[in-house]
C-alpha cells in the first residue's frame, strides 16, 4: 500500500522512522563512503550519522541532518545499529533507482529496536517494495579527537581545483605530501611516483582560494591508499577546507551543494596525522 496510507499502528511499532521523497539522495551519500561492507547507524534528535571504518585507520562519516528528511521520528535519545552497507545500497539501487525522468522513489526507513531488522519501504507509482535487512550490535568506532582551538593553519579552496590536481599528480606515488606555509609555496601538493616528483601549487591570492590562514610552515605526508577512498566524497563537494594543528593533526572538510553532510576521517597507521572531510 502507498506509504501515506500506512496505519498508525504500523508506524507506532517502530522506535525510528526516517522518510525521504527521493531514495537516490540517500544512496548517493552512502556510495561516497562505501569502501567497506558494513556501516554503523547512529540516530539522534539532530539526525542520522552513518560511520564506515577500515582497520581503525580510515573512517568516513555521513551526517544527514533532521531537516533533510520529510519525516523523522525517534522515540529514544539515541538509536544505534550496524547493517550491511552493500546490501542496503543494493536495495536502494535496485528498487529505488528509477531511471524515468521526473519519477522519484519515496523511501521510509523503519527500525524497531535491538535484534530487529532495518525495514525499507520504497514506493514508486503506487507500488511499494518492502526490504528487510538484518542488523547487528554496533561496534564502537574510533574517536578522532580534533580540537578546533589548536588549529594553526587553515585553507579553504574550491573543490574543482583539487579534482584537477588529483588528475595531474602521479598516483603511483605511495604518499601525498601537503605543505602549508605563510610564504611561497603557500599551499602545495606533492607526489613522488614512477614518473618523478610532481608539485601542484596554489598561490594565496588564487581565484580558487577562498581562505588562507597560515601561521607556520607544516609539511605532512599521507598514504595515498588511505586518501583514494575520499575521491568519491570529493566528487560531491564544492569546497575543501584543510587545517593543521600544533599537534600535527590535519583535517580536510568538503562542502557540497546541498544541506546533507558527510565526514571522512583518514589516519595513516604509521604516524599521528589524520584527515577529516565534512559535507554540509
Coordinates of N, CA and C in Angstrom, one line a residue, residues 35-209:
X35 N 33.4 2.1 1.2 CA 34.6 1.4 0.9 C 34.8 0.1 1.8
X36 N 33.8 -0.1 2.7 CA 33.7 -1.4 3.4 C 32.3 -1.9 3.4
X37 N 32.1 -3.2 3.8 CA 30.8 -3.8 3.6 C 29.8 -3.4 4.7
X38 N 30.3 -3.0 5.9 CA 29.3 -2.7 7.0 C 29.4 -1.3 7.4
X39 N 28.3 -0.8 7.9 CA 28.2 0.6 8.4 C 27.5 0.7 9.7
X40 N 27.9 1.6 10.5 CA 27.2 1.8 11.8 C 26.3 3.0 11.7
X41 N 25.0 2.8 12.1 CA 24.0 3.9 12.0 C 23.8 4.4 13.4
X42 N 23.8 5.7 13.6 CA 23.5 6.3 14.9 C 22.5 7.4 14.7
X43 N 21.4 7.3 15.3 CA 20.3 8.3 15.1 C 20.1 9.0 16.4
X44 N 20.0 10.4 16.3 CA 19.7 11.2 17.5 C 18.6 12.2 17.0
X45 N 18.2 13.1 17.9 CA 17.2 14.1 17.6 C 17.7 15.1 16.5
X46 N 19.0 15.1 16.3 CA 19.6 16.0 15.3 C 19.7 15.4 13.9
X47 N 19.5 14.1 13.8 CA 19.6 13.5 12.5 C 20.3 12.1 12.6
X48 N 20.7 11.7 11.4 CA 21.3 10.4 11.2 C 22.8 10.4 10.9
X49 N 23.6 9.7 11.6 CA 25.0 9.6 11.3 C 25.3 8.2 10.9
X50 N 26.0 8.0 9.7 CA 26.5 6.7 9.2 C 28.0 6.7 9.2
X51 N 28.6 5.7 9.9 CA 30.0 5.6 10.0 C 30.5 4.3 9.4
X52 N 31.6 4.4 8.6 CA 32.3 3.3 8.0 C 33.7 3.4 8.4
X53 N 34.3 2.2 8.8 CA 35.7 2.2 9.2 C 36.5 1.1 8.5
X54 N 37.8 1.3 8.4 CA 38.6 0.3 7.8 C 39.9 0.1 8.7
X55 N 39.9 -1.0 9.5 CA 41.1 -1.3 10.3 C 41.5 -0.2 11.3
X56 N 40.6 0.6 11.7 CA 40.8 1.6 12.7 C 41.8 2.7 12.2
X57 N 42.0 2.8 10.9 CA 42.9 3.8 10.4 C 42.2 4.7 9.4
X58 N 41.1 4.3 8.9 CA 40.3 5.1 7.9 C 38.9 5.1 8.4
X59 N 38.3 6.3 8.5 CA 36.9 6.4 8.9 C 36.2 7.4 8.1
X60 N 35.0 7.1 7.7 CA 34.1 8.0 7.0 C 32.8 8.2 7.7
X61 N 32.3 9.4 7.8 CA 31.0 9.7 8.5 C 30.1 10.4 7.6
X62 N 28.9 10.0 7.4 CA 27.9 10.7 6.6 C 26.9 11.2 7.6
X63 N 26.7 12.6 7.7 CA 25.7 13.2 8.5 C 24.5 13.7 7.7
X64 N 23.3 13.2 8.0 CA 22.1 13.6 7.3 C 21.3 14.3 8.4
X65 N 21.2 15.6 8.3 CA 20.5 16.4 9.3 C 19.0 16.2 9.2
X66 N 18.4 16.4 10.4 CA 17.0 16.1 10.5 C 16.1 16.9 9.5
X67 N 16.5 18.1 9.2 CA 15.8 18.9 8.2 C 15.7 18.3 6.8
X68 N 16.6 17.4 6.5 CA 16.7 16.8 5.2 C 15.5 15.8 5.0
X69 N 15.1 15.2 6.1 CA 14.0 14.2 6.0 C 12.7 14.9 5.9
X70 N 11.8 14.3 5.1 CA 10.4 14.8 5.1 C 9.6 14.3 6.4
X71 N 10.1 13.2 6.9 CA 9.5 12.7 8.2 C 10.7 12.1 9.0
X72 N 10.7 12.4 10.3 CA 11.8 11.9 11.1 C 11.3 11.8 12.5
X73 N 11.1 10.5 13.0 CA 10.6 10.2 14.3 C 11.6 9.3 15.0
X74 N 12.0 9.7 16.2 CA 12.9 8.9 17.0 C 12.3 8.9 18.5
X75 N 12.1 7.8 19.0 CA 11.4 7.7 20.3 C 12.4 7.5 21.5
X76 N 13.7 7.4 21.2 CA 14.7 7.3 22.3 C 15.7 8.4 22.0
X77 N 16.5 8.7 23.0 CA 17.6 9.7 22.9 C 18.5 9.4 21.8
X78 N 18.9 8.1 21.7 CA 19.8 7.7 20.6 C 19.5 6.2 20.2
X79 N 19.6 5.9 18.9 CA 19.3 4.6 18.4 C 20.5 4.2 17.6
X80 N 21.1 3.0 17.8 CA 22.3 2.6 17.1 C 22.2 1.2 16.6
X81 N 22.7 0.9 15.5 CA 22.8 -0.5 15.0 C 23.8 -0.5 13.8
X82 N 24.2 -1.7 13.5 CA 25.1 -2.0 12.4 C 24.4 -2.8 11.3
X83 N 24.7 -2.4 10.0 CA 24.0 -3.0 8.9 C 25.0 -3.3 7.8
X84 N 24.7 -4.2 6.9 CA 25.5 -4.5 5.8 C 25.2 -3.4 4.7
X85 N 26.2 -2.5 4.5 CA 26.0 -1.4 3.7 C 25.9 -1.8 2.2
X86 N 26.6 -2.8 1.8 CA 26.5 -3.3 0.5 C 25.1 -3.8 0.1
X87 N 24.4 -4.5 1.1 CA 23.1 -5.0 0.9 C 22.1 -3.8 0.8
X88 N 22.3 -2.8 1.7 CA 21.5 -1.6 1.8 C 21.5 -0.8 0.5
X89 N 22.7 -0.6 0.0 CA 22.9 0.1 -1.3 C 22.3 -0.7 -2.5
X90 N 22.4 -2.0 -2.4 CA 21.7 -2.8 -3.5 C 20.2 -2.6 -3.5
X91 N 19.6 -2.6 -2.3 CA 18.2 -2.4 -2.2 C 17.8 -1.0 -2.7
X92 N 18.5 0.0 -2.3 CA 18.2 1.4 -2.7 C 18.4 1.5 -4.2
X93 N 19.4 0.8 -4.8 CA 19.7 1.0 -6.2 C 18.8 0.2 -7.1
X94 N 18.5 -1.0 -6.7 CA 17.6 -1.9 -7.5 C 16.1 -1.4 -7.4
X95 N 15.7 -1.1 -6.2 CA 14.3 -0.8 -6.0 C 14.0 0.7 -5.9
X96 N 15.1 1.5 -5.8 CA 14.9 3.0 -5.6 C 15.6 3.8 -6.6
X97 N 16.1 3.2 -7.6 CA 16.9 3.9 -8.6 C 16.1 4.1 -9.9
X98 N 15.0 4.7 -9.9 CA 14.2 4.9 -11.1 C 14.9 5.7 -12.1
X99 N 14.9 5.3 -13.4 CA 15.6 6.0 -14.5 C 14.6 6.8 -15.3
X100 N 13.3 6.8 -14.9 CA 12.3 7.5 -15.7 C 12.4 9.0 -15.3
X101 N 12.6 9.9 -16.3 CA 12.7 11.3 -16.0 C 11.5 11.8 -15.2
X102 N 11.7 12.6 -14.1 CA 10.7 13.1 -13.3 C 10.0 12.2 -12.3
X103 N 10.4 11.0 -12.3 CA 9.9 10.0 -11.4 C 10.9 9.7 -10.3
X104 N 10.5 9.8 -9.0 CA 11.3 9.5 -7.9 C 10.7 8.4 -7.0
X105 N 11.6 7.7 -6.4 CA 11.1 6.6 -5.5 C 11.2 7.1 -4.1
X106 N 10.0 7.1 -3.4 CA 10.0 7.6 -2.0 C 10.5 6.4 -1.1
X107 N 11.1 6.9 0.0 CA 11.7 5.9 0.9 C 11.3 6.2 2.3
X108 N 10.9 5.1 3.1 CA 10.7 5.2 4.5 C 11.5 4.1 5.2
X109 N 12.5 4.5 6.0 CA 13.3 3.6 6.8 C 12.7 3.4 8.2
X110 N 12.6 2.2 8.7 CA 12.0 1.9 10.0 C 12.8 0.9 10.7
X111 N 13.0 1.2 12.0 CA 13.7 0.3 12.9 C 13.0 0.1 14.2
X112 N 12.9 -1.1 14.7 CA 12.1 -1.5 15.8 C 12.9 -1.8 17.1
X113 N 14.2 -1.6 17.0 CA 15.0 -1.8 18.2 C 15.9 -3.0 18.1
X114 N 16.7 -3.3 19.1 CA 17.7 -4.3 19.2 C 17.2 -5.7 18.7
X115 N 17.9 -6.3 17.8 CA 17.5 -7.6 17.3 C 16.5 -7.6 16.1
X116 N 16.0 -6.4 15.8 CA 15.0 -6.3 14.7 C 15.8 -5.9 13.4
X117 N 15.2 -6.2 12.3 CA 15.8 -5.8 11.0 C 15.6 -4.3 10.7
X118 N 16.4 -3.7 9.8 CA 16.1 -2.4 9.3 C 15.1 -2.6 8.1
X119 N 14.0 -2.0 8.2 CA 12.9 -2.2 7.2 C 12.9 -1.0 6.2
X120 N 12.9 -1.2 5.0 CA 12.8 -0.2 3.9 C 11.5 -0.3 3.2
X121 N 10.8 0.8 3.1 CA 9.6 0.8 2.3 C 9.9 1.8 1.1
X122 N 9.9 1.2 -0.1 CA 10.2 2.0 -1.3 C 9.0 2.0 -2.2
X123 N 8.5 3.3 -2.4 CA 7.3 3.4 -3.2 C 7.5 4.2 -4.5
X124 N 7.1 3.6 -5.6 CA 7.2 4.3 -6.9 C 5.9 4.0 -7.7
X125 N 5.2 5.0 -8.1 CA 3.9 4.8 -8.8 C 2.9 4.0 -8.1
X126 N 2.8 4.2 -6.8 CA 1.8 3.5 -6.0 C 2.2 2.0 -5.6
X127 N 3.3 1.6 -6.2 CA 3.8 0.2 -5.8 C 4.8 0.3 -4.8
X128 N 4.6 -0.5 -3.7 CA 5.5 -0.4 -2.5 C 6.3 -1.7 -2.4
X129 N 7.7 -1.6 -2.4 CA 8.6 -2.7 -2.2 C 9.1 -2.7 -0.7
X130 N 9.0 -3.8 0.0 CA 9.5 -3.9 1.3 C 10.8 -4.7 1.4
X131 N 11.8 -4.1 1.9 CA 13.1 -4.8 2.1 C 13.4 -4.8 3.6
X132 N 13.8 -6.0 4.1 CA 14.2 -6.1 5.5 C 15.7 -6.6 5.5
X133 N 16.5 -5.8 6.2 CA 18.0 -6.1 6.3 C 18.3 -6.4 7.7
X134 N 18.9 -7.5 8.0 CA 19.3 -7.9 9.3 C 20.3 -6.9 9.9
X135 N 20.2 -6.6 11.2 CA 21.1 -5.7 11.8 C 21.9 -6.4 12.9
X136 N 23.0 -5.7 13.3 CA 23.9 -6.3 14.3 C 24.1 -5.3 15.3
X137 N 24.7 -5.7 16.5 CA 25.1 -4.8 17.5 C 26.2 -3.9 17.0
X138 N 26.2 -2.6 17.1 CA 27.2 -1.8 16.5 C 28.5 -1.9 17.3
X139 N 29.7 -1.9 16.6 CA 31.0 -1.8 17.3 C 31.2 -0.3 17.6
X140 N 32.1 -0.1 18.6 CA 32.5 1.2 19.0 C 33.5 1.8 18.0
X141 N 33.1 2.8 17.3 CA 34.1 3.4 16.3 C 35.2 4.2 17.0
X142 N 36.3 4.3 16.4 CA 37.4 5.0 16.9 C 37.1 6.5 17.0
X143 N 37.5 7.2 18.0 CA 37.2 8.6 18.3 C 38.4 9.4 17.8
X144 N 38.2 10.1 16.6 CA 39.2 11.0 16.1 C 39.0 12.4 16.8
X145 N 39.9 12.7 17.7 CA 39.7 13.9 18.5 C 40.4 15.1 17.9
X146 N 39.6 16.0 17.2 CA 40.2 17.2 16.6 C 39.7 18.4 17.3
X147 N 40.7 19.1 17.9 CA 40.4 20.2 18.8 C 40.5 21.5 17.9
X148 N 39.5 22.2 17.7 CA 39.5 23.4 16.9 C 40.3 24.5 17.5
X149 N 40.6 24.5 18.8 CA 41.3 25.6 19.4 C 42.8 25.5 19.1
X150 N 43.3 24.3 18.6 CA 44.7 24.1 18.3 C 45.0 24.3 16.9
X151 N 44.1 24.8 16.1 CA 44.3 25.0 14.6 C 45.3 26.1 14.4
X152 N 46.4 25.8 13.7 CA 47.4 26.8 13.4 C 47.3 27.3 11.9
X153 N 46.9 26.3 11.0 CA 46.8 26.7 9.6 C 45.5 26.2 9.1
X154 N 44.9 27.0 8.2 CA 43.6 26.6 7.6 C 43.5 27.2 6.2
X155 N 43.1 26.4 5.3 CA 42.9 26.8 3.9 C 41.6 26.3 3.4
X156 N 40.9 27.1 2.7 CA 39.6 26.7 2.0 C 39.7 27.0 0.5
X157 N 39.6 26.0 -0.3 CA 39.6 26.2 -1.7 C 38.5 25.5 -2.4
X158 N 38.2 25.9 -3.7 CA 37.2 25.2 -4.4 C 37.6 23.8 -4.8
X159 N 36.6 22.9 -4.7 CA 36.9 21.5 -5.0 C 37.3 21.2 -6.4
X160 N 36.8 22.0 -7.4 CA 37.2 21.8 -8.8 C 38.7 21.8 -8.9
X161 N 39.4 22.7 -8.2 CA 40.8 22.8 -8.3 C 41.5 21.6 -7.8
X162 N 41.0 21.0 -6.7 CA 41.6 19.9 -6.1 C 41.3 18.6 -7.0
X163 N 40.2 18.6 -7.6 CA 39.9 17.5 -8.6 C 40.9 17.6 -9.7
X164 N 41.2 18.8 -10.2 CA 42.2 18.9 -11.3 C 43.5 18.5 -10.8
X165 N 43.9 18.9 -9.6 CA 45.2 18.5 -9.1 C 45.4 17.0 -9.0
X166 N 44.3 16.3 -8.5 CA 44.3 14.9 -8.4 C 44.5 14.2 -9.8
X167 N 43.9 14.8 -10.8 CA 44.1 14.2 -12.2 C 45.4 14.4 -12.8
X168 N 46.2 15.4 -12.3 CA 47.5 15.7 -12.8 C 48.7 15.1 -12.0
X169 N 48.4 14.9 -10.7 CA 49.5 14.3 -9.9 C 49.7 12.9 -10.2
X170 N 50.9 12.4 -9.9 CA 51.3 11.0 -10.2 C 50.7 10.1 -9.1
X171 N 49.7 9.3 -9.4 CA 49.0 8.5 -8.4 C 49.8 7.2 -8.2
X172 N 50.9 7.0 -8.8 CA 51.8 5.8 -8.5 C 52.6 6.1 -7.2
X173 N 52.5 7.3 -6.8 CA 53.2 7.7 -5.5 C 52.6 7.0 -4.3
X174 N 53.4 6.6 -3.4 CA 52.8 5.9 -2.2 C 52.3 6.9 -1.2
X175 N 52.7 8.2 -1.3 CA 52.2 9.2 -0.4 C 51.8 10.5 -1.1
X176 N 51.0 11.2 -0.5 CA 50.7 12.6 -0.9 C 51.2 13.5 0.2
X177 N 52.1 14.5 -0.2 CA 52.7 15.4 0.7 C 52.0 16.7 0.6
X178 N 51.6 17.3 1.7 CA 50.9 18.6 1.8 C 51.7 19.6 2.6
X179 N 52.0 20.7 1.9 CA 52.8 21.7 2.6 C 52.0 23.0 2.7
X180 N 52.0 23.5 3.9 CA 51.3 24.8 4.1 C 52.3 25.8 4.7
X181 N 52.4 27.0 4.1 CA 53.4 27.9 4.5 C 52.9 29.4 4.4
X182 N 53.4 30.3 5.3 CA 53.0 31.7 5.2 C 53.5 32.4 4.0
X183 N 54.6 31.8 3.4 CA 55.3 32.3 2.2 C 55.2 31.3 1.1
X184 N 55.8 31.6 0.0 CA 55.9 30.6 -1.1 C 56.4 29.2 -0.6
X185 N 55.8 28.1 -1.0 CA 54.7 27.9 -2.0 C 53.3 28.1 -1.5
X186 N 53.1 28.5 -0.2 CA 51.8 28.7 0.4 C 51.1 27.4 0.6
X187 N 50.5 26.8 -0.5 CA 49.8 25.6 -0.3 C 50.2 24.7 -1.5
X188 N 50.9 23.5 -1.2 CA 51.5 22.7 -2.2 C 51.1 21.2 -2.0
X189 N 50.7 20.6 -3.1 CA 50.5 19.1 -3.1 C 51.7 18.5 -3.8
X190 N 52.3 17.4 -3.3 CA 53.4 16.8 -3.9 C 53.3 15.3 -3.9
X191 N 53.7 14.7 -5.0 CA 53.8 13.2 -5.1 C 55.2 12.8 -5.6
X192 N 55.5 11.5 -5.3 CA 56.9 11.0 -5.7 C 56.7 9.6 -6.3
X193 N 56.3 9.6 -7.5 CA 56.0 8.4 -8.2 C 57.0 7.9 -9.2
X194 N 56.5 7.0 -10.1 CA 57.4 6.4 -11.1 C 57.8 7.4 -12.1
X195 N 57.1 8.5 -12.3 CA 57.4 9.5 -13.3 C 58.2 10.6 -12.7
X196 N 58.6 10.5 -11.5 CA 59.4 11.5 -10.8 C 58.6 12.3 -9.8
X197 N 59.1 13.4 -9.4 CA 58.4 14.2 -8.4 C 57.5 15.2 -9.1
X198 N 56.3 15.4 -8.5 CA 55.3 16.4 -9.1 C 54.8 17.3 -8.0
X199 N 54.7 18.6 -8.3 CA 54.2 19.5 -7.3 C 53.0 20.3 -7.9
X200 N 52.0 20.6 -7.1 CA 50.9 21.4 -7.6 C 50.7 22.5 -6.5
X201 N 51.0 23.8 -6.9 CA 51.0 24.9 -6.0 C 49.7 25.7 -6.2
X202 N 49.2 26.3 -5.0 CA 48.1 27.2 -5.0 C 48.6 28.5 -4.4
X203 N 48.7 29.6 -5.2 CA 49.0 30.9 -4.6 C 47.9 31.3 -3.6
X204 N 48.3 32.1 -2.6 CA 47.3 32.5 -1.6 C 46.2 33.5 -2.2
X205 N 46.6 34.2 -3.3 CA 45.6 35.1 -3.9 C 45.0 34.5 -5.2
X206 N 45.0 33.1 -5.3 CA 44.4 32.4 -6.4 C 42.9 32.6 -6.3
X207 N 42.2 32.6 -7.5 CA 40.8 32.6 -7.6 C 40.2 31.4 -6.9
X208 N 40.9 30.3 -6.9 CA 40.5 29.0 -6.3 C 40.5 29.1 -4.8
X209 N 41.3 30.0 -4.2 CA 41.5 30.1 -2.8 C 40.5 31.0 -2.2

